XYZ file of N, CA and C in Angstrom:
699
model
N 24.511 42.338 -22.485
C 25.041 42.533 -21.128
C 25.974 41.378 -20.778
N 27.125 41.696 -20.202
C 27.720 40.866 -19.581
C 27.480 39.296 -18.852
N 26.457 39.457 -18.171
C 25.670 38.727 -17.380
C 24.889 37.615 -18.293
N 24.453 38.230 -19.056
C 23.823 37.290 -20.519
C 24.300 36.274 -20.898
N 25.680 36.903 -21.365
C 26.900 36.299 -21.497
C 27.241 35.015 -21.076
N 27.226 35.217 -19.983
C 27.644 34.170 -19.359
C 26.546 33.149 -18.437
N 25.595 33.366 -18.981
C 24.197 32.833 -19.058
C 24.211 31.978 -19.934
N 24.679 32.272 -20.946
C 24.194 31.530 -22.224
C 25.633 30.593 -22.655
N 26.952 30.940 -21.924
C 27.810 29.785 -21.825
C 27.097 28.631 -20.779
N 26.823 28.997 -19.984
C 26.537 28.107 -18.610
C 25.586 27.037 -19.574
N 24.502 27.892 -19.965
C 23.640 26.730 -20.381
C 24.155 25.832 -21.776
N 24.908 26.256 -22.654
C 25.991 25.541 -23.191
C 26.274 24.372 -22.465
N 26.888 24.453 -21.417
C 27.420 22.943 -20.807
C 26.258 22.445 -20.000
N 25.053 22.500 -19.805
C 24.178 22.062 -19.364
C 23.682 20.742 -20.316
N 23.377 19.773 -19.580
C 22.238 18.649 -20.310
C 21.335 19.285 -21.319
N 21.080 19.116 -22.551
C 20.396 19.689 -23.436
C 18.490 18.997 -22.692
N 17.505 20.020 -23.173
C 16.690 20.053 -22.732
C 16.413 19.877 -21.045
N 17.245 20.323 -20.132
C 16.592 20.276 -18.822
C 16.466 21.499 -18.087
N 16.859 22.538 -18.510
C 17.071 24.018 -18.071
C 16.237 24.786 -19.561
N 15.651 26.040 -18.735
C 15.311 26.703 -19.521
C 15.154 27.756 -18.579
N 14.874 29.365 -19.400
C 14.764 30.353 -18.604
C 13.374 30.756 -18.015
N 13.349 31.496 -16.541
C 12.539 31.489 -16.087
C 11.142 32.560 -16.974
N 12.064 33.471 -17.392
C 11.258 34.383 -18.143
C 10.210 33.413 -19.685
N 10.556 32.482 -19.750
C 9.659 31.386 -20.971
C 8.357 31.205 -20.322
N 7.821 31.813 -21.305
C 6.025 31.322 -21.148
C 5.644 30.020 -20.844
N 4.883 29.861 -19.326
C 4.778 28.102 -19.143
C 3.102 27.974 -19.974
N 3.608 26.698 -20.637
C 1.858 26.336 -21.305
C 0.999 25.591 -20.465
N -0.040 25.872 -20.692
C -1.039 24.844 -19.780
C -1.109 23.652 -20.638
N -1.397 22.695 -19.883
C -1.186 21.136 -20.773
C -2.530 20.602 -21.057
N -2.957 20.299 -22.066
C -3.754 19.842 -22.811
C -4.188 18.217 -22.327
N -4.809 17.611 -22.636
C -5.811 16.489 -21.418
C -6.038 15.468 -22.735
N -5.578 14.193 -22.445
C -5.785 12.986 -23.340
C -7.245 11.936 -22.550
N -8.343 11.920 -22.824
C -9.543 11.072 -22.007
C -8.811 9.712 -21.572
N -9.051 9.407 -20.344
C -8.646 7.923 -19.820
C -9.153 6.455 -20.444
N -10.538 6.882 -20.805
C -11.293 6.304 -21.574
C -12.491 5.701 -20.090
N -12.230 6.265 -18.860
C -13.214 5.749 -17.927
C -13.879 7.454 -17.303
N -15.093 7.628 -17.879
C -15.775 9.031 -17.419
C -15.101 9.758 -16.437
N -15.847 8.634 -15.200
C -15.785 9.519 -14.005
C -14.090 9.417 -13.549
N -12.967 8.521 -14.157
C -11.668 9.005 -14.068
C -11.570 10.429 -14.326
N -11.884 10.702 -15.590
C -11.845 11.605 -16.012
C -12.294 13.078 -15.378
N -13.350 13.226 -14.613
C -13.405 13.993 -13.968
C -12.968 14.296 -12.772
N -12.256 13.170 -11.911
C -11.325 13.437 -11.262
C -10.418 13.961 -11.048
N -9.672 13.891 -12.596
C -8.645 14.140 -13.128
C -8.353 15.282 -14.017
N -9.996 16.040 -13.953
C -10.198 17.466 -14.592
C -10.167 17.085 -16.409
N -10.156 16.023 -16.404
C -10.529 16.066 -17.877
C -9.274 14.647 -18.644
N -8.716 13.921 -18.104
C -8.169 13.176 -18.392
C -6.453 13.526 -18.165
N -5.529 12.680 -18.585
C -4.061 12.717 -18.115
C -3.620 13.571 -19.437
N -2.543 14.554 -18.371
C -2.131 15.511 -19.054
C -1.300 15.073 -20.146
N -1.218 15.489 -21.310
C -0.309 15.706 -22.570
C 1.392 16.652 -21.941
N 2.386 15.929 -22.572
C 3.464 16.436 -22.226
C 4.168 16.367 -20.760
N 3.381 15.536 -20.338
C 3.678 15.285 -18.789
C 4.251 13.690 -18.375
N 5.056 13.456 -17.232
C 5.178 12.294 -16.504
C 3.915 11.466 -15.785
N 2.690 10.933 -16.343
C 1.706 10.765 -15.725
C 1.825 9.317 -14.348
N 2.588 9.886 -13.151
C 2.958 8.844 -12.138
C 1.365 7.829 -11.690
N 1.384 6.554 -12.276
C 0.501 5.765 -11.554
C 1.050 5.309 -10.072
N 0.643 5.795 -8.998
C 1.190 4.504 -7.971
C 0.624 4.003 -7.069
N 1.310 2.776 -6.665
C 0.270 1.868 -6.328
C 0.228 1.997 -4.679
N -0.602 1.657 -3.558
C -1.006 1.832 -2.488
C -0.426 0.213 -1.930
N -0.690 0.042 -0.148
C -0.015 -1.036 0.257
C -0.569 -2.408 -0.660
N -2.131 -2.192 -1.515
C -2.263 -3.539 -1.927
C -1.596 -3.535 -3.532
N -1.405 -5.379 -3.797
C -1.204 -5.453 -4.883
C -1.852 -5.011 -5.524
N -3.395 -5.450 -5.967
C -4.240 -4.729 -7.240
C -4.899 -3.605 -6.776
N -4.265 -2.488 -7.001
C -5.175 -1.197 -7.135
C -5.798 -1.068 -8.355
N -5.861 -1.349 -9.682
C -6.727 -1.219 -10.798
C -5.300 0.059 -11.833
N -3.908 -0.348 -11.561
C -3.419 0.868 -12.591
C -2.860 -0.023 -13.922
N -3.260 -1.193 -13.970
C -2.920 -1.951 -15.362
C -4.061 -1.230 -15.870
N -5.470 -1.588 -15.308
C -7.010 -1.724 -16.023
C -6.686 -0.518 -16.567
N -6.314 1.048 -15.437
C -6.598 2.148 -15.715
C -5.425 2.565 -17.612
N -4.513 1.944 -17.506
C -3.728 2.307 -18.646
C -4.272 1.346 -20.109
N -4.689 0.345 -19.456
C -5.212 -0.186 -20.544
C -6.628 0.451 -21.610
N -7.421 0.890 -20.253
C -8.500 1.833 -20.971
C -8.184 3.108 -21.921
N -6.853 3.387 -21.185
C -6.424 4.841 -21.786
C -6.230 4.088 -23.371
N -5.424 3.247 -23.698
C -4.776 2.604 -24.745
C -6.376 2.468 -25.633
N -7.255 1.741 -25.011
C -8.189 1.510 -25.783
C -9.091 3.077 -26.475
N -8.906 3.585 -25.586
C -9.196 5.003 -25.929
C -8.881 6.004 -26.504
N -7.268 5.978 -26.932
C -6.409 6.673 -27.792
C -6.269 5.441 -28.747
N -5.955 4.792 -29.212
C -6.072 3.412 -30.393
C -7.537 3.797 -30.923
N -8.502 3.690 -30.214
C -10.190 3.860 -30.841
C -10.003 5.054 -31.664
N -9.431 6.345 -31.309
C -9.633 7.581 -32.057
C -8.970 7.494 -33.573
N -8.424 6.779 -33.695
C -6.980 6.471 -34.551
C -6.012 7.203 -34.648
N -5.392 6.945 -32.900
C -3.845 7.748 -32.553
C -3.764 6.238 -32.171
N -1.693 6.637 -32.492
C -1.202 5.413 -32.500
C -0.839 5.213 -31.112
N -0.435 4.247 -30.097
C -0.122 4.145 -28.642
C 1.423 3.412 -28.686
N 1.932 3.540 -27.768
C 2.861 2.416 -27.372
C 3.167 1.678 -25.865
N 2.930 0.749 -25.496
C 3.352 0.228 -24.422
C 4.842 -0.762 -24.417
N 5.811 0.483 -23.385
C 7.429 0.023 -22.780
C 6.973 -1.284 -22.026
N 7.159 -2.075 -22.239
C 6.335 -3.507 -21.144
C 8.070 -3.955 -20.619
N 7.988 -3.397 -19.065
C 9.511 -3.756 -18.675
C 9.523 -5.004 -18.257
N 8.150 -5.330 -17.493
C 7.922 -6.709 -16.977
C 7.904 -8.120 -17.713
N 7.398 -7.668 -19.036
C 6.700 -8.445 -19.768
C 5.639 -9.076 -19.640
N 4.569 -8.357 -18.701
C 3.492 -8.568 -18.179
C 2.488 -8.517 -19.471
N 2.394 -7.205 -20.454
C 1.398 -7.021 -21.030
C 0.735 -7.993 -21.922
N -0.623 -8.064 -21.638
C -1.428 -9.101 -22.438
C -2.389 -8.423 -23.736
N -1.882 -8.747 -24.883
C -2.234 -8.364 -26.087
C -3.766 -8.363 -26.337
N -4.186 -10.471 -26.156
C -5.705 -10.460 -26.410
C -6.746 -9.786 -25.677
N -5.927 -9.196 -23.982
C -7.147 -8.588 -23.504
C -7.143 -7.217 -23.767
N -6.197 -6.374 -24.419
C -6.735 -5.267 -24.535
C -7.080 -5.495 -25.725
N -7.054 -6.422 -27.141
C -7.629 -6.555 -28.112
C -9.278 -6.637 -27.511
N -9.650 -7.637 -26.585
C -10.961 -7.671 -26.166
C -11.858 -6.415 -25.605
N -10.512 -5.526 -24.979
C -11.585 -4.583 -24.469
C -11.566 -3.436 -25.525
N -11.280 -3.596 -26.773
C -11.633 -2.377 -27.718
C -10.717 -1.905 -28.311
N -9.241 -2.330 -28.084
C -7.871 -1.469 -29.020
C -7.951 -1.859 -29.788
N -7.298 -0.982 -30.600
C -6.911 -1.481 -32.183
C -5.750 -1.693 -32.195
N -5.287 -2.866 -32.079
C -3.844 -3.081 -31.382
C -2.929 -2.868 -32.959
N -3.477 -2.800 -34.037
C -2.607 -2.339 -35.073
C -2.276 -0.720 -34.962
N -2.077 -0.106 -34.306
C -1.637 1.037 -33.880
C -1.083 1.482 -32.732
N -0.585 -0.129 -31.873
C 0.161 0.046 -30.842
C 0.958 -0.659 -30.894
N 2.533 0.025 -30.693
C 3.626 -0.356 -30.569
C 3.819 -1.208 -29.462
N 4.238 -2.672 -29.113
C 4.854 -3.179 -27.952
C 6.264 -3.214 -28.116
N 7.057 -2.463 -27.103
C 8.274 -3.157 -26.554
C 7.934 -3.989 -25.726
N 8.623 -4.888 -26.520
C 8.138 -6.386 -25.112
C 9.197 -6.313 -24.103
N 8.817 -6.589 -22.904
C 10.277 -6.985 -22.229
C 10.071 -8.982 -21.368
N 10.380 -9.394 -20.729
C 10.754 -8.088 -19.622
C 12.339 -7.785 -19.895
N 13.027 -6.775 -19.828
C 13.873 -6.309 -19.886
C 14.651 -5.094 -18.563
N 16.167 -5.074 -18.888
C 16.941 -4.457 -17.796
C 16.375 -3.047 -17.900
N 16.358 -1.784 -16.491
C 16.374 -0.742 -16.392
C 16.844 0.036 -17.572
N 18.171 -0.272 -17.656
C 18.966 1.088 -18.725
C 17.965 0.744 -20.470
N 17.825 -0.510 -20.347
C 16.615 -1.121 -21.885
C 15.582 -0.233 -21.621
N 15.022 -0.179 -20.455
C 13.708 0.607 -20.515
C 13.889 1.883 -20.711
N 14.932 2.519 -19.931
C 15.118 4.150 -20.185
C 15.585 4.531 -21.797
N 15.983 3.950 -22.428
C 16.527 3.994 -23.650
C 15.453 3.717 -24.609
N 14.848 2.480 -24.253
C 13.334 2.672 -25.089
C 12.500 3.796 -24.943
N 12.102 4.088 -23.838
C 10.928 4.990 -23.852
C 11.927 6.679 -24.066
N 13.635 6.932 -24.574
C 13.622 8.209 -24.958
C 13.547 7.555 -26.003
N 13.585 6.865 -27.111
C 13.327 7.229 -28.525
C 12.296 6.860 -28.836
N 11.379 6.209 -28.027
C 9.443 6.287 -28.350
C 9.042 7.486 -28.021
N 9.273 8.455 -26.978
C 9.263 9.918 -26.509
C 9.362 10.746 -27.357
N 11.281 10.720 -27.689
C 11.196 11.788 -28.979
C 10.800 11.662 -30.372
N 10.131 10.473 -30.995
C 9.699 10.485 -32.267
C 8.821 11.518 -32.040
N 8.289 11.754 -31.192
C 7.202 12.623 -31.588
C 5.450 11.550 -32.372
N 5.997 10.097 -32.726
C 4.815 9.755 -33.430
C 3.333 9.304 -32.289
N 3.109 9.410 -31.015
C 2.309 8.405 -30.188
C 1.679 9.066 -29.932
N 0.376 9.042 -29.633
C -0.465 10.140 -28.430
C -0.834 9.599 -27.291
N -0.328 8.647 -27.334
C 0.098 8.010 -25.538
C 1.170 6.863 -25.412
N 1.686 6.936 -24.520
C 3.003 6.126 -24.015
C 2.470 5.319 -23.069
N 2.557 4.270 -22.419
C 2.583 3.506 -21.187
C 3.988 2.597 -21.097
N 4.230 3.427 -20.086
C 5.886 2.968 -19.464
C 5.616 1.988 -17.972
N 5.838 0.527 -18.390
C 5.641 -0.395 -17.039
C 7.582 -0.869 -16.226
N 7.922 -0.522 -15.165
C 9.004 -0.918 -14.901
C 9.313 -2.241 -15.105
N 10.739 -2.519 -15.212
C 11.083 -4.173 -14.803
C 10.548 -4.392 -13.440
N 10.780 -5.440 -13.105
C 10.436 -6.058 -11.595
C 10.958 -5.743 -10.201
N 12.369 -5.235 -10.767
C 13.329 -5.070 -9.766
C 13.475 -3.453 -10.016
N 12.293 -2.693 -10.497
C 12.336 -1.196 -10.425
C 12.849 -0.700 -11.348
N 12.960 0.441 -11.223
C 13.253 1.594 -12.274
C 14.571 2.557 -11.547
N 15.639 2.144 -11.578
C 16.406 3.111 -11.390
C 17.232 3.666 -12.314
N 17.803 3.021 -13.143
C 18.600 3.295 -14.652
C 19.307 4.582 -14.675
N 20.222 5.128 -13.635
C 20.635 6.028 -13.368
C 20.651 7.523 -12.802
N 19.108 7.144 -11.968
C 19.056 7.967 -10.910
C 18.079 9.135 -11.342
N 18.137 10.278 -10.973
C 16.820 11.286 -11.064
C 17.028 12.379 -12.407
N 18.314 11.845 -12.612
C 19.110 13.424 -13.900
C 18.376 12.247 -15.330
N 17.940 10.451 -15.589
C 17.226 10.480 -16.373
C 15.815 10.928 -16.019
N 15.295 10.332 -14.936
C 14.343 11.102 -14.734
C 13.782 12.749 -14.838
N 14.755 12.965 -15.471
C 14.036 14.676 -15.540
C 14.236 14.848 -17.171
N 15.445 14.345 -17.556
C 15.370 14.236 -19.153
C 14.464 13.671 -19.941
N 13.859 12.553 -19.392
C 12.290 12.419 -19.587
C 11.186 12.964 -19.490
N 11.047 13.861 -18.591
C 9.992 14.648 -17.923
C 10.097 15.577 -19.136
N 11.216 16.296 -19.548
C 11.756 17.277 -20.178
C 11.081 16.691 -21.526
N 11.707 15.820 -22.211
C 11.026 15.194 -23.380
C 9.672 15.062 -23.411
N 8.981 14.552 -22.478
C 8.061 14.511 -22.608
C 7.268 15.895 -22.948
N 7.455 16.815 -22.100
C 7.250 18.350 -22.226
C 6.998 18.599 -24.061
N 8.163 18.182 -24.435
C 8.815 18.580 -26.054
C 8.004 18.132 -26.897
N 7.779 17.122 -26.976
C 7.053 16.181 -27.509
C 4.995 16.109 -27.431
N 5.103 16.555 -25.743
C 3.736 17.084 -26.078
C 3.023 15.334 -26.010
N 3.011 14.730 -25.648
C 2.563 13.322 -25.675
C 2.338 13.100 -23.672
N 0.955 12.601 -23.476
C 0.906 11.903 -22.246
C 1.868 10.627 -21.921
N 2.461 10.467 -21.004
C 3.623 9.843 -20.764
C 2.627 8.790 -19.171
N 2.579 7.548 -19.275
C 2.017 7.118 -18.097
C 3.169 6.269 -17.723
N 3.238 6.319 -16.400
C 4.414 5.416 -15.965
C 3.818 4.574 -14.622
N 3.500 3.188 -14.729
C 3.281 2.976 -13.971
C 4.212 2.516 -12.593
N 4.351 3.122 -11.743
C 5.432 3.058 -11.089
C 5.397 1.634 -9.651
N 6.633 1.824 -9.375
C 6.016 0.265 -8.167
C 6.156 0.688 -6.859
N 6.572 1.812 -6.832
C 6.968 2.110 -5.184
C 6.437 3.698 -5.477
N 6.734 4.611 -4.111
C 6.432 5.903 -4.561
C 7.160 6.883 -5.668
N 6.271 7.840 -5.582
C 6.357 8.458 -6.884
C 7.827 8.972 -7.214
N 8.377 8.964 -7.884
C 10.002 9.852 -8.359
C 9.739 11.236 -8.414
N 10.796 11.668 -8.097
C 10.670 13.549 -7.751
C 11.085 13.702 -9.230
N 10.503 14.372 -10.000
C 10.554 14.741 -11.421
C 10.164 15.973 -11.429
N 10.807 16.887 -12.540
C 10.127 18.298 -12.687
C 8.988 17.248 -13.986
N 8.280 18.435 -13.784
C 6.786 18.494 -14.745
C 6.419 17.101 -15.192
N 6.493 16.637 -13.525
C 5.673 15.030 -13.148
C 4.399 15.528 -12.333
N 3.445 14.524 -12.512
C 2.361 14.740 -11.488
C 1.659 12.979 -11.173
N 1.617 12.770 -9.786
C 1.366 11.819 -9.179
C -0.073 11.541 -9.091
N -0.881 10.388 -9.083
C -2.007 10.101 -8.668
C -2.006 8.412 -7.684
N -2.253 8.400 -6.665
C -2.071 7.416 -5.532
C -3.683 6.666 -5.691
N -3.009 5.271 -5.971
C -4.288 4.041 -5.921
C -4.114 3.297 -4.301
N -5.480 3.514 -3.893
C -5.826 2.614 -2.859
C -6.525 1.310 -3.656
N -6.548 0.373 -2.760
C -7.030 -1.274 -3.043
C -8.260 -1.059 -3.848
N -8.122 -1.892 -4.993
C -9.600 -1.831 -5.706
C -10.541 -2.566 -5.344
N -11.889 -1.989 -5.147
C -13.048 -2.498 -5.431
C -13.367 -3.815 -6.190
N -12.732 -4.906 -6.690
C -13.357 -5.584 -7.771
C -14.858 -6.003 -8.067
N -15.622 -6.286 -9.026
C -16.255 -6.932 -9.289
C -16.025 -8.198 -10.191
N -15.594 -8.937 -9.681
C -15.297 -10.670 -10.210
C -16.163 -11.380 -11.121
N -16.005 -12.485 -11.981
C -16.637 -13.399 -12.584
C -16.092 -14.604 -12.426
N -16.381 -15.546 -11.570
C -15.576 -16.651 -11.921
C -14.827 -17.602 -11.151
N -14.432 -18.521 -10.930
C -13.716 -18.678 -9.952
C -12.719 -18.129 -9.929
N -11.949 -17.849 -8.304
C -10.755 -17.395 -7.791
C -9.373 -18.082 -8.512
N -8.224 -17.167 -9.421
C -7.172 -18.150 -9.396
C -7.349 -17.744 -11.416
N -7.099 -18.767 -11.816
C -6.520 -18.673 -13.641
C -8.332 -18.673 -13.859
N -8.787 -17.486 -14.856
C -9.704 -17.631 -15.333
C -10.548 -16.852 -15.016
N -10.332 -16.314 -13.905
C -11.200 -15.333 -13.131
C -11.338 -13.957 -13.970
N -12.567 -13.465 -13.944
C -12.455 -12.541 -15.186
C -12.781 -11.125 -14.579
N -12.170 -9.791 -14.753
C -12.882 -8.489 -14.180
C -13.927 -7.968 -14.553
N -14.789 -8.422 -14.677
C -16.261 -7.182 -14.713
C -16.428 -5.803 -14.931
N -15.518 -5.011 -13.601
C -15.543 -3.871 -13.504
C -15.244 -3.468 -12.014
N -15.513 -2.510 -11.451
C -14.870 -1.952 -10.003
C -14.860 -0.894 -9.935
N -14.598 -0.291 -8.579
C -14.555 1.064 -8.209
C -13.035 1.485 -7.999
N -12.280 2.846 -8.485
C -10.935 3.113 -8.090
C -11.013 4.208 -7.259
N -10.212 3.827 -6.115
C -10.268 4.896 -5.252
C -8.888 5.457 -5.230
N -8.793 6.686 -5.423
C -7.275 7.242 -6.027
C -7.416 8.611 -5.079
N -6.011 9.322 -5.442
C -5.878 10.891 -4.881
C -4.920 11.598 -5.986
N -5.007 12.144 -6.055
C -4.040 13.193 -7.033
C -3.138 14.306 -6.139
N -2.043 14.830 -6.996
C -1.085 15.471 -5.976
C -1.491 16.510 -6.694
N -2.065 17.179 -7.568
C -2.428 18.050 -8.095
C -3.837 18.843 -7.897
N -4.774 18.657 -7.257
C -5.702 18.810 -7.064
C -6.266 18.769 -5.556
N -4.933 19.714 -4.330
C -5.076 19.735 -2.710
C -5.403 18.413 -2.281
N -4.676 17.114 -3.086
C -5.002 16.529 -1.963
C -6.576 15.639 -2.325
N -6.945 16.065 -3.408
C -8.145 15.751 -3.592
C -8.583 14.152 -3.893
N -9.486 13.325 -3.270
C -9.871 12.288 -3.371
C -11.213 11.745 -4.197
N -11.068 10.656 -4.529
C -12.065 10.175 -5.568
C -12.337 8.827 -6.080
N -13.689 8.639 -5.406
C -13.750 7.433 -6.610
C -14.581 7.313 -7.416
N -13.877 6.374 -8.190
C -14.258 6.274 -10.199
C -15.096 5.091 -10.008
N -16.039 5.014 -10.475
C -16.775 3.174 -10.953
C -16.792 3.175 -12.215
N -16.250 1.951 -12.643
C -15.891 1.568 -13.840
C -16.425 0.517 -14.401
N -16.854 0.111 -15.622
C -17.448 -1.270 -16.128
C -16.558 -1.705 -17.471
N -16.450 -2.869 -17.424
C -15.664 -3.097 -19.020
C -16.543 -3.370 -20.022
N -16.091 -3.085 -21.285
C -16.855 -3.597 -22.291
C -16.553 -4.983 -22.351
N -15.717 -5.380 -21.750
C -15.230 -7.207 -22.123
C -14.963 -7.413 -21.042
N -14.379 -8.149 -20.498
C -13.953 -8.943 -19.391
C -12.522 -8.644 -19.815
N -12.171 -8.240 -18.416
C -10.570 -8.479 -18.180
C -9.673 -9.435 -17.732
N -8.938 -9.882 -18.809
C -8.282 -10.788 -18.289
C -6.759 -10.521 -16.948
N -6.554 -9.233 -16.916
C -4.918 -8.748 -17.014
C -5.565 -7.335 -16.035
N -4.989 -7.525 -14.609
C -4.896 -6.265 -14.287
C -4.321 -5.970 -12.910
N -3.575 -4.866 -12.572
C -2.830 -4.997 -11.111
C -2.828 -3.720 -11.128
């Protein structure tokens, strides 16, 4: 038909992977464990595979979404799937997720801290290898914009392709992404060891979160470490 036709030029000049037709079978997405239970049931079974998994954070600094990605890491590394953490900040601390259980020989660091367009460029060719069964994407300091919402969806899109949980911990609210889904941290609970200041160690805590996927639905997780945390916001 005519109409076809010119369907199938249009999408020709389209961005490769961000359009597809409506008539395509949508899949239900498959669930990677957080590595913290009752996250997990919050979350219907852990963070989706093939998805933008938005961490974000509430008015306080530490809501618990370092701890929460770090567990994931320790939890996909334990199975023997390989991980990678985009570290835009250059925040990430190696010995403590070595302490709390990774097998850090199966996780990739991009170290940064590094510029926006570095980060978007890293995490599409950690995306499309196809090799990770989890990603953790941390912004630079000064945010994540690296050209606005058209990368943001080419990511989303990849991610889709690829079939890999995608966590992004974000610093402000969530980015409008197709086949993103948000979960909102209020102030954590801590349980402390230690004195206040360098040295102070995490125990464990309660996360009180909401998901945009689930009406709105609220929850909190109590959590314990196997080690002490050194590293978490």
């Amino acid at each position: 038909m005519p109409g076809n036709s010119a369907i199938a030029r249009l999408l020709e000049r389209m961005p490769a992977g961000l359009v597809r037709r409506a008539s395509e079978q949508v899949r239900s997405n498959p669930v990677t464990p957080t590595g913290i239970s009752a996250l997990d049931a919050a979350l219907g079974g852990g963070w989706a595979c093939g998805r933008l998994n938005m961490l974000v954070p509430g008015p306080s600094a530490s809501t618990g979404r370092t701890t929460v990605a770090m567990a994931a890491v320790c939890a996909v590394t334990s199975s023997g799937l390989p991980a990678a953490w985009i570290d835009g900040d250059g925040s990430m601390d190696p010995p403590s997720l070595l302490a709390c259980g990774a097998n850090t020989k199966l996780l990739l660091w991009v170290r940064g801290p590094m510029s926006a367009d570095a980060l978007l460029k890293s995490t599409h060719e950690v995306i499309i290898s196809g090799m990770f069964g989890l990603i953790v994407v941390r912004p630079p300091l000064d945010g994540w914009y690296g050209g606005g919402a058209m990368h943001w969806l080419r990511l989303s899109r990849e991610a889709e392709l690829s079939g890999a949980p995608v966590i992004v911990l974000a610093r402000g609210s969530a980015t409008s992404a197709g086949n993103s889904s948000a979960t909102f941290f209020a102030a954590l609970d801590a349980d402390w060891s230690g004195p206040i200041g360098a040295g102070c160690l995490l125990m464990g805590g309660t996360l009180r979160l909401e998901t945009d996927h689930s009406d709105g639905h609220q929850a909190e997780c109590t959590f314990r470490s196997n080690a002490p945390w050194l590293v978490f916001q």
